[in-house]
PDB file of C-alpha atoms and ligand atoms in Angstrom:
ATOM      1  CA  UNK A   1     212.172 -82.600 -87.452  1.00 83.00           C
ATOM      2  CA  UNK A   2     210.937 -84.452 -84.349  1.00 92.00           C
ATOM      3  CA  UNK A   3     209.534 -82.537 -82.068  1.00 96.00           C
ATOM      4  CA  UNK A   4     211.878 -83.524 -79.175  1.00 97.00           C
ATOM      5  CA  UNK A   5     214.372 -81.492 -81.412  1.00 97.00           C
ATOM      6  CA  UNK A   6     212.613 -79.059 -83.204  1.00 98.00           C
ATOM      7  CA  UNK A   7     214.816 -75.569 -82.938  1.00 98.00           C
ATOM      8  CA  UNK A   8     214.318 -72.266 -84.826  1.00 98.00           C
ATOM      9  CA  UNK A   9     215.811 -68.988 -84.963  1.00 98.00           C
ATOM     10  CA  UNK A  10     213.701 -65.523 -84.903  1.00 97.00           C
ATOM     11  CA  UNK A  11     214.946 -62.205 -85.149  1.00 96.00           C
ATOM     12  CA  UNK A  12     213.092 -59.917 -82.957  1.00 96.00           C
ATOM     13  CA  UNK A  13     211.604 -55.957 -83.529  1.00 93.00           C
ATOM     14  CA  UNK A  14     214.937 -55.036 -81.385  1.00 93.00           C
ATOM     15  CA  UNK A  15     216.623 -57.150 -84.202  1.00 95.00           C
ATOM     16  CA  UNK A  16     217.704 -59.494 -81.823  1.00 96.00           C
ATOM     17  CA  UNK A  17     217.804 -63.030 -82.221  1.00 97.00           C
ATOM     18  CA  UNK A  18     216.186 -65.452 -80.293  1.00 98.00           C
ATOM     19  CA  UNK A  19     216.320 -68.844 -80.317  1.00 98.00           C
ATOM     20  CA  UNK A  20     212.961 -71.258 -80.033  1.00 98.00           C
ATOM     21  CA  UNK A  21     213.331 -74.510 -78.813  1.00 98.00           C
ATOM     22  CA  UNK A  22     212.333 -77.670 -77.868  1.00 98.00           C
ATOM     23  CA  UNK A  23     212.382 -77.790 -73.953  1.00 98.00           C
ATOM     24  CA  UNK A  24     214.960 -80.205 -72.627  1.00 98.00           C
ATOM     25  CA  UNK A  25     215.019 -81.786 -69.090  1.00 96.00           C
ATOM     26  CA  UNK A  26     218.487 -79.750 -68.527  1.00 97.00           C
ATOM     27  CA  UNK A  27     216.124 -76.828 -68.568  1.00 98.00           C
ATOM     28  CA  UNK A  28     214.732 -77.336 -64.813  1.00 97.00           C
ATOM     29  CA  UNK A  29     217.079 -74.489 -63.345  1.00 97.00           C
ATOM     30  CA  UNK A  30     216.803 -72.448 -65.801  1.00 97.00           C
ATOM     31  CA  UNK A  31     213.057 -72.740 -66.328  1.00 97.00           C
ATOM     32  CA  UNK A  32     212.759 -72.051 -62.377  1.00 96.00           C
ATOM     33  CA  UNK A  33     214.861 -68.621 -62.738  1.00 96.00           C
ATOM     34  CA  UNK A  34     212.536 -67.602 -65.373  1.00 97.00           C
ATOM     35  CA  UNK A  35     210.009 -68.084 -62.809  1.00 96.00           C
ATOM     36  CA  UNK A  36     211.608 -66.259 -60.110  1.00 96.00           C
ATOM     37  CA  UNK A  37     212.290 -63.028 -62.434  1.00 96.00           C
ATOM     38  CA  UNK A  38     208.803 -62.897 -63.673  1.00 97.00           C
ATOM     39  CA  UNK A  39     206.204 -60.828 -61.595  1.00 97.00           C
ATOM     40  CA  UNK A  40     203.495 -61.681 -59.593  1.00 96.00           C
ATOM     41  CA  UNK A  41     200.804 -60.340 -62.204  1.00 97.00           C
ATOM     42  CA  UNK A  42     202.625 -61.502 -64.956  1.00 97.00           C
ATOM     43  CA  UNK A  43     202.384 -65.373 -62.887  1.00 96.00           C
ATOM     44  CA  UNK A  44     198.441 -64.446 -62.155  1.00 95.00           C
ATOM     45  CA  UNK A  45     197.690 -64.457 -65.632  1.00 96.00           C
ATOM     46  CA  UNK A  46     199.247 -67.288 -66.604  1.00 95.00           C
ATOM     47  CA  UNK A  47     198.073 -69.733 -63.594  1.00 95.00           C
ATOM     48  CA  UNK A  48     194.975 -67.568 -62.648  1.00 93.00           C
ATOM     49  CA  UNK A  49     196.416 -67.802 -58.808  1.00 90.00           C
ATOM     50  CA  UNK A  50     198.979 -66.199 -57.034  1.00 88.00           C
ATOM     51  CA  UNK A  51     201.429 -68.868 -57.497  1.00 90.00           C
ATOM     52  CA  UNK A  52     204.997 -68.536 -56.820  1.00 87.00           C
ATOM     53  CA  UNK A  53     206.551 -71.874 -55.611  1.00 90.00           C
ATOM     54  CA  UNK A  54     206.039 -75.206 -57.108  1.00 93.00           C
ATOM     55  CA  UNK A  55     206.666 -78.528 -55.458  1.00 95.00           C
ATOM     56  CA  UNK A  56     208.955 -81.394 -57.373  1.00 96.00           C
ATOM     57  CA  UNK A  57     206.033 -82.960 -58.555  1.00 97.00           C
ATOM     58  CA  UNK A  58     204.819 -79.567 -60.521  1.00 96.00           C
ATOM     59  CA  UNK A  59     208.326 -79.193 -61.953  1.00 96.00           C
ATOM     60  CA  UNK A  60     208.769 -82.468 -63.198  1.00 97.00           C
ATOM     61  CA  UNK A  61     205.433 -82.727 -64.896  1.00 97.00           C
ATOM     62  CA  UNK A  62     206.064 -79.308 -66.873  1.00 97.00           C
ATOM     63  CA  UNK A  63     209.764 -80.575 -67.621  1.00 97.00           C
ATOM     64  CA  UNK A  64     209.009 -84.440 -68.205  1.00 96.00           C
ATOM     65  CA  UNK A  65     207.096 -84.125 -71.000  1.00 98.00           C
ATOM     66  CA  UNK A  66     206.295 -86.777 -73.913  1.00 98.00           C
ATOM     67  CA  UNK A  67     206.040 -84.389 -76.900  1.00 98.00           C
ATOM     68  CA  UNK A  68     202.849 -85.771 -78.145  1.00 98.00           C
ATOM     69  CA  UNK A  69     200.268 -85.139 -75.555  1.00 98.00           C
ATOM     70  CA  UNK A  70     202.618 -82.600 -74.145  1.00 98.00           C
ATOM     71  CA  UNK A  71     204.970 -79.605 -76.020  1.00 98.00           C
ATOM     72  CA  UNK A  72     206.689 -76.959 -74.464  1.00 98.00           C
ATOM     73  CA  UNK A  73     209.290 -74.493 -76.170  1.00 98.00           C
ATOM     74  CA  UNK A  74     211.415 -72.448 -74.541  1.00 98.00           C
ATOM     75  CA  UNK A  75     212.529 -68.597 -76.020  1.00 98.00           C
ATOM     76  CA  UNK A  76     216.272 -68.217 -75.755  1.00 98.00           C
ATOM     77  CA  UNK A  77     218.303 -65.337 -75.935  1.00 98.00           C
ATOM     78  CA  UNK A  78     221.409 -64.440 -74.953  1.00 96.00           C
ATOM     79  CA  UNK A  79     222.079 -61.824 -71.926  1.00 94.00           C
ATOM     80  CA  UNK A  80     225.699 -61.271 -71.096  1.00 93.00           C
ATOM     81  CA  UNK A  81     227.267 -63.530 -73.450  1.00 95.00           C
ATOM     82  CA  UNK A  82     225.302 -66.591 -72.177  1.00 96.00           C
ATOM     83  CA  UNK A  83     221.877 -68.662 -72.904  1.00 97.00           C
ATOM     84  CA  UNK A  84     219.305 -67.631 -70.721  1.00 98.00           C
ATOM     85  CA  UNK A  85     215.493 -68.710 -71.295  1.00 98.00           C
ATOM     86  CA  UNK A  86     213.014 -65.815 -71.259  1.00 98.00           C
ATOM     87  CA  UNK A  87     210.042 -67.883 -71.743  1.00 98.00           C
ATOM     88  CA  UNK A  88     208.112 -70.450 -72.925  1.00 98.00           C
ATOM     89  CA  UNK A  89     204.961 -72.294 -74.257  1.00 98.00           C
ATOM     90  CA  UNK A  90     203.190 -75.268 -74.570  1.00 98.00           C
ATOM     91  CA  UNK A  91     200.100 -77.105 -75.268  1.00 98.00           C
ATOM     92  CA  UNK A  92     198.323 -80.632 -73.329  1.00 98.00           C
ATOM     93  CA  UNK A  93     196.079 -82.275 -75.624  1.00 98.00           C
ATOM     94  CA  UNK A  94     192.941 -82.655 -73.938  1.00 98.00           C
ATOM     95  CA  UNK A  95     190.159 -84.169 -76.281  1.00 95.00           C
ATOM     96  CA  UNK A  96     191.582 -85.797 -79.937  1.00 96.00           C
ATOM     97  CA  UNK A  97     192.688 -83.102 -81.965  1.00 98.00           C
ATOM     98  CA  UNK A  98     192.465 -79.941 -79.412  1.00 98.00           C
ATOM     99  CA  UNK A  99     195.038 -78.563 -77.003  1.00 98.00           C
ATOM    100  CA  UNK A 100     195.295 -76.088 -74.529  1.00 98.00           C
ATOM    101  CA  UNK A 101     198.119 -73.757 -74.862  1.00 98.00           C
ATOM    102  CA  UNK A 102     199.888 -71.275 -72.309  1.00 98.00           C
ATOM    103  CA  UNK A 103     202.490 -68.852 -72.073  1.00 98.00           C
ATOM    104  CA  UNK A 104     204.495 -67.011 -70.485  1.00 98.00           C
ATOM    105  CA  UNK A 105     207.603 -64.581 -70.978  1.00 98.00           C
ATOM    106  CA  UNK A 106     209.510 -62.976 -68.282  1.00 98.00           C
ATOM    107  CA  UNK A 107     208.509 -59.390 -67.514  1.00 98.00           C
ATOM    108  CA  UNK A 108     211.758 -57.927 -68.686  1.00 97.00           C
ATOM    109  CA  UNK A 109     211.503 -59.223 -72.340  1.00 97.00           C
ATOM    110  CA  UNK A 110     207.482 -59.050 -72.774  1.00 98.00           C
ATOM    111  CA  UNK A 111     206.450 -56.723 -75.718  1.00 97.00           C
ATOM    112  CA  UNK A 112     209.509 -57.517 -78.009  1.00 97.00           C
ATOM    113  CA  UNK A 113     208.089 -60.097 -80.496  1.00 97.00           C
ATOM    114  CA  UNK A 114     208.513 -63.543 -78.199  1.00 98.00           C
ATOM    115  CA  UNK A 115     205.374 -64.671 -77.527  1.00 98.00           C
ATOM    116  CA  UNK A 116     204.486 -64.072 -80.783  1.00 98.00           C
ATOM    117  CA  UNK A 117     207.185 -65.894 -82.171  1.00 98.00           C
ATOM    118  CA  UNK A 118     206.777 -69.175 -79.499  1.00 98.00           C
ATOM    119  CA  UNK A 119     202.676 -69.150 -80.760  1.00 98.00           C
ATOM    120  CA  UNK A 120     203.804 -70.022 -84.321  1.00 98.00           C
ATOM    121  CA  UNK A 121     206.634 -72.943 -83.545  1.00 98.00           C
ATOM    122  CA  UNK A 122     203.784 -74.259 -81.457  1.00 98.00           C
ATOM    123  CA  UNK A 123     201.274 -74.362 -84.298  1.00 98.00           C
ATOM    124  CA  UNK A 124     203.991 -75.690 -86.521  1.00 98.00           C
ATOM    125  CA  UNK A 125     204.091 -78.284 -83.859  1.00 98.00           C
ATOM    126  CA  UNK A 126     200.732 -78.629 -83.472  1.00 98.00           C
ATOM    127  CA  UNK A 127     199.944 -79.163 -87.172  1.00 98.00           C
ATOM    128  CA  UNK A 128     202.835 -81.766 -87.245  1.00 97.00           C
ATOM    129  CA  UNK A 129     201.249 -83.973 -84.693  1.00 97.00           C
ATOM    130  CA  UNK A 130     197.797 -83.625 -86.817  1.00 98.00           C
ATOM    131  CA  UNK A 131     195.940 -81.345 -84.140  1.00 98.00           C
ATOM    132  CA  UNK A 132     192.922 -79.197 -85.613  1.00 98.00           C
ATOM    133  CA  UNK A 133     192.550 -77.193 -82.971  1.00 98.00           C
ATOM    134  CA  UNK A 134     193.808 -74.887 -79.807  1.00 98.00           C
ATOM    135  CA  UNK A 135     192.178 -73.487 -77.319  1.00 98.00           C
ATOM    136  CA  UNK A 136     193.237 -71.164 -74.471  1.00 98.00           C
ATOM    137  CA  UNK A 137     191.029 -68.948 -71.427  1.00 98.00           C
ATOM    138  CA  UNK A 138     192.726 -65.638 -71.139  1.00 98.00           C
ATOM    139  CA  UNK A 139     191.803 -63.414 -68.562  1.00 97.00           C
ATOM    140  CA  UNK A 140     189.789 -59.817 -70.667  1.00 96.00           C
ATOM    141  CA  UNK A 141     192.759 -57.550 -69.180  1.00 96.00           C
ATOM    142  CA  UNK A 142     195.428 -60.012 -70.822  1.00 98.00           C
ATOM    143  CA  UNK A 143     195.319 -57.447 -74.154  1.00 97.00           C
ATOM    144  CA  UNK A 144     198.784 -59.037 -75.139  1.00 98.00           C
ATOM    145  CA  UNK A 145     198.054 -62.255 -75.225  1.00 98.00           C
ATOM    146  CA  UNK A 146     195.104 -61.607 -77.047  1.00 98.00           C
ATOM    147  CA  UNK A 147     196.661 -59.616 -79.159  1.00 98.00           C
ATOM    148  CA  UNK A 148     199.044 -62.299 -80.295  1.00 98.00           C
ATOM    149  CA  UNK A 149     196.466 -64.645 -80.863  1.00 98.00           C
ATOM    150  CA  UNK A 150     194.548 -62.545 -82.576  1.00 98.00           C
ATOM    151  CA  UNK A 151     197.588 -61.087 -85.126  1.00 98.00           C
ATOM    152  CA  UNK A 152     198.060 -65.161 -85.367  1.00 98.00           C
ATOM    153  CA  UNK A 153     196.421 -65.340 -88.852  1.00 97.00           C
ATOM    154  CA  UNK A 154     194.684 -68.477 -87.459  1.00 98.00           C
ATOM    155  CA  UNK A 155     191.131 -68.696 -87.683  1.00 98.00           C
ATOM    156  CA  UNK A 156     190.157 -67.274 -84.418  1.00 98.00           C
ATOM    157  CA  UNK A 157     186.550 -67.669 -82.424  1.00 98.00           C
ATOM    158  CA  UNK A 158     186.385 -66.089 -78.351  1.00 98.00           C
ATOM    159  CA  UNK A 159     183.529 -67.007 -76.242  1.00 98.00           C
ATOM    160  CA  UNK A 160     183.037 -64.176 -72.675  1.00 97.00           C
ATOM    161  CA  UNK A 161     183.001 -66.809 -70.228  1.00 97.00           C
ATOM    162  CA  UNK A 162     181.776 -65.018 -66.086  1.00 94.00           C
ATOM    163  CA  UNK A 163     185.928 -64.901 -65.288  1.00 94.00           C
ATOM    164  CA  UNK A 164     187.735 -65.471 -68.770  1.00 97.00           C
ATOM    165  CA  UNK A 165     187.645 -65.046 -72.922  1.00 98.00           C
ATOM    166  CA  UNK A 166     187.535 -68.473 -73.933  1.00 98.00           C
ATOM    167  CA  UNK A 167     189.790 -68.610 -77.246  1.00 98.00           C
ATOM    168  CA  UNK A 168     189.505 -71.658 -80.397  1.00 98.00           C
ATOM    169  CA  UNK A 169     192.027 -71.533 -82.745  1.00 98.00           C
ATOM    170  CA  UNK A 170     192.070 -73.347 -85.921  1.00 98.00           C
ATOM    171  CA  UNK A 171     194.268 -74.851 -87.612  1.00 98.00           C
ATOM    172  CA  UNK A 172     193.127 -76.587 -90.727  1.00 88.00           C
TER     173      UNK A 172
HETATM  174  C1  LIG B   1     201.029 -62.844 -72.937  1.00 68.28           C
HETATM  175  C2  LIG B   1     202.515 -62.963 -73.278  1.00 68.28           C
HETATM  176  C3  LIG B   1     202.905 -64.438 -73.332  1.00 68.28           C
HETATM  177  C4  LIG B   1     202.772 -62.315 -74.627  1.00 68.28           C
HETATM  178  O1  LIG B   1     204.143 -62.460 -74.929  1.00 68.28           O
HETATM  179  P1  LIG B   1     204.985 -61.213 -75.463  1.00 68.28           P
HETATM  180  O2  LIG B   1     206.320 -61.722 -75.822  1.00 68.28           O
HETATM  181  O3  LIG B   1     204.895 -60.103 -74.511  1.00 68.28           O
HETATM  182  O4  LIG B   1     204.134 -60.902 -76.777  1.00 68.28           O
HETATM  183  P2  LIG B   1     204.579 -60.072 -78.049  1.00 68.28           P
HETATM  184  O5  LIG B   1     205.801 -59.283 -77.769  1.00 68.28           O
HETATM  185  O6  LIG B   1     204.581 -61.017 -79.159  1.00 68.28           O
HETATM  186  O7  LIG B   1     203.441 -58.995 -78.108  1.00 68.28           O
HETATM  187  C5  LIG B   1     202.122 -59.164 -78.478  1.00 68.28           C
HETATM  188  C6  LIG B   1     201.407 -57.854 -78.314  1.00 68.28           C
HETATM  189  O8  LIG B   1     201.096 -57.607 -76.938  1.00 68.28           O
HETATM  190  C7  LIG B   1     201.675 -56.368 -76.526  1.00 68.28           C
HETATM  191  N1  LIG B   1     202.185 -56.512 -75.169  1.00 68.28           N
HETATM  192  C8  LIG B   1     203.155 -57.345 -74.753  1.00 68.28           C
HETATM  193  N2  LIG B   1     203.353 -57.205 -73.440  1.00 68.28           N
HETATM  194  C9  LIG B   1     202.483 -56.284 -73.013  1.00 68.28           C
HETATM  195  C10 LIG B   1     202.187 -55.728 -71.751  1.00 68.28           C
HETATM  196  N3  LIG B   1     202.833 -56.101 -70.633  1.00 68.28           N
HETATM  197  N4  LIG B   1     201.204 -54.792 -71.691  1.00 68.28           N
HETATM  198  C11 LIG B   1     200.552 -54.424 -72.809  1.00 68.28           C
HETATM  199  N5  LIG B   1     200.772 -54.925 -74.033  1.00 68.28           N
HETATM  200  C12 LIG B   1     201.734 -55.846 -74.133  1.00 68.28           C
HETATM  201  C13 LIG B   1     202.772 -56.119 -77.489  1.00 68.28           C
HETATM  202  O9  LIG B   1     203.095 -54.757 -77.564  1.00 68.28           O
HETATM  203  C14 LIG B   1     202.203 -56.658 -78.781  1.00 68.28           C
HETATM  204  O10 LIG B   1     201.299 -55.767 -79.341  1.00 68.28           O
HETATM  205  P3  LIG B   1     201.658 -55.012 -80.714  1.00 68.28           P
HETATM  206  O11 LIG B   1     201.912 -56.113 -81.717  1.00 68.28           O
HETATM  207  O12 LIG B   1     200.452 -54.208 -80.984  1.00 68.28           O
HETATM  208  O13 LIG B   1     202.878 -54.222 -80.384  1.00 68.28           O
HETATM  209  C15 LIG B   1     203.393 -62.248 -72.194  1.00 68.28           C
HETATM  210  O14 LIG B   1     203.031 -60.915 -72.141  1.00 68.28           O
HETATM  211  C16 LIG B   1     203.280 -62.896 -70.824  1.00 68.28           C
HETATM  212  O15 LIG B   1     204.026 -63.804 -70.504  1.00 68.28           O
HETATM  213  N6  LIG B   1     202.319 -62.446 -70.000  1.00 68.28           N
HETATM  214  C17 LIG B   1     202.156 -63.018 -68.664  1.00 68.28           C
HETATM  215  C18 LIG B   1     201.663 -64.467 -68.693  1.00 68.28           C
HETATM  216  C19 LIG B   1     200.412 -64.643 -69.515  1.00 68.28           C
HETATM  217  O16 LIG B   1     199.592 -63.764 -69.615  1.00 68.28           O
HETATM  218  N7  LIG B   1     200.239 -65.835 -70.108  1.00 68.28           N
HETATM  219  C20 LIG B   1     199.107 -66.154 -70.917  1.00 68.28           C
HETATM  220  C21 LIG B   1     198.176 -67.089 -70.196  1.00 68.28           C
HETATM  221  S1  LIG B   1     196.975 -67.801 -71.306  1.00 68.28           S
END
């Protein structure tokens, strides 16, 4: 499956399903309300700033992405009888066969399986497009995501940087 495409079902611990995708340009509103439900800590963590609004220019280059260099999935599940995204993940390669990945999952659905469940369609991703490698900084009080590295079954290394755990995944 090309990545562009790629789309996977999960069933969660609260044995509901969710649905991980390939993020589409449509996304961009619904992307943005995941945003604006998720909390100010919750946005610390994954930017390491207080950040809350992002100008065009941000939004189009997490949305207008190439799927090669650049992946992002989205976690959908469905609330009231309709789609709505909960969260997402992706990964920039930086140096040839390494990419940074981050995530994030909106407040209200964090602890139920998702991030989990985005971190391996991203290595299935990752391994497709013949990475080796991904890497992450993750602030020490960010247990959970370290936790869902760490229950990954990836080979797993963490260097204590002054501000953040610096994380190296492998793949292969
Ligand atoms: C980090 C994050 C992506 C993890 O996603 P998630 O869907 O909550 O993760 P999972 O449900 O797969 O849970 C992984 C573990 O973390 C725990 N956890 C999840 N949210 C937690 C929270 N808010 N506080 C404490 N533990 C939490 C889960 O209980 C689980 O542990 P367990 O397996 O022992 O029960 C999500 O919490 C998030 O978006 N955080 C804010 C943004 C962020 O930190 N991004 C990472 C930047 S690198």
């Amino acid at each position: 499956m090309q990545a562009r495409d790629y789309a996977a079902t999960e069933i969660l611990r609260d044995e509901r399903r969710v649905e991980i995708r390939a993020l589409r340009p449509e996304d961009r509103a619904a992307l943005l309300a995941a945003v604006s439900r998720t909390s100010d800590q919750s946005l610390y963590r994954r930017f390491f700033a207080f950040k809350r609004g992002f100008t065009d220019q941000e939004v189009d280059f997490y949305i207008n992405i190439d799927f090669v260099s650049h992946v992002a999935l989205v976690a959908v599940l469905e609330e009231d009888g309709r789609p709505m995204i909960v969260g997402g993940a992706r990964y920039i390669v930086g140096q040839p066969g390494q990419a940074e990945v981050a995530f994030a999952v909106d407040d209200a659905h964090q602890g139920k399986g998702i991030g989990t469940a985005l971190l391996r369609h991203l290595v299935v991703l990752a391994r497709q497009g013949g990475l080796k490698e991904l890497i992450a900084d993750v602030l020490p009080v960010n247990t959970a995501m370290l936790k869902v590295f760490g229950t990954s079954g990836l080979g797993i290394t963490t260097r204590q940087e002054p501000d953040t755990t610096h994380v190296v995944l492998q793949l292969s």
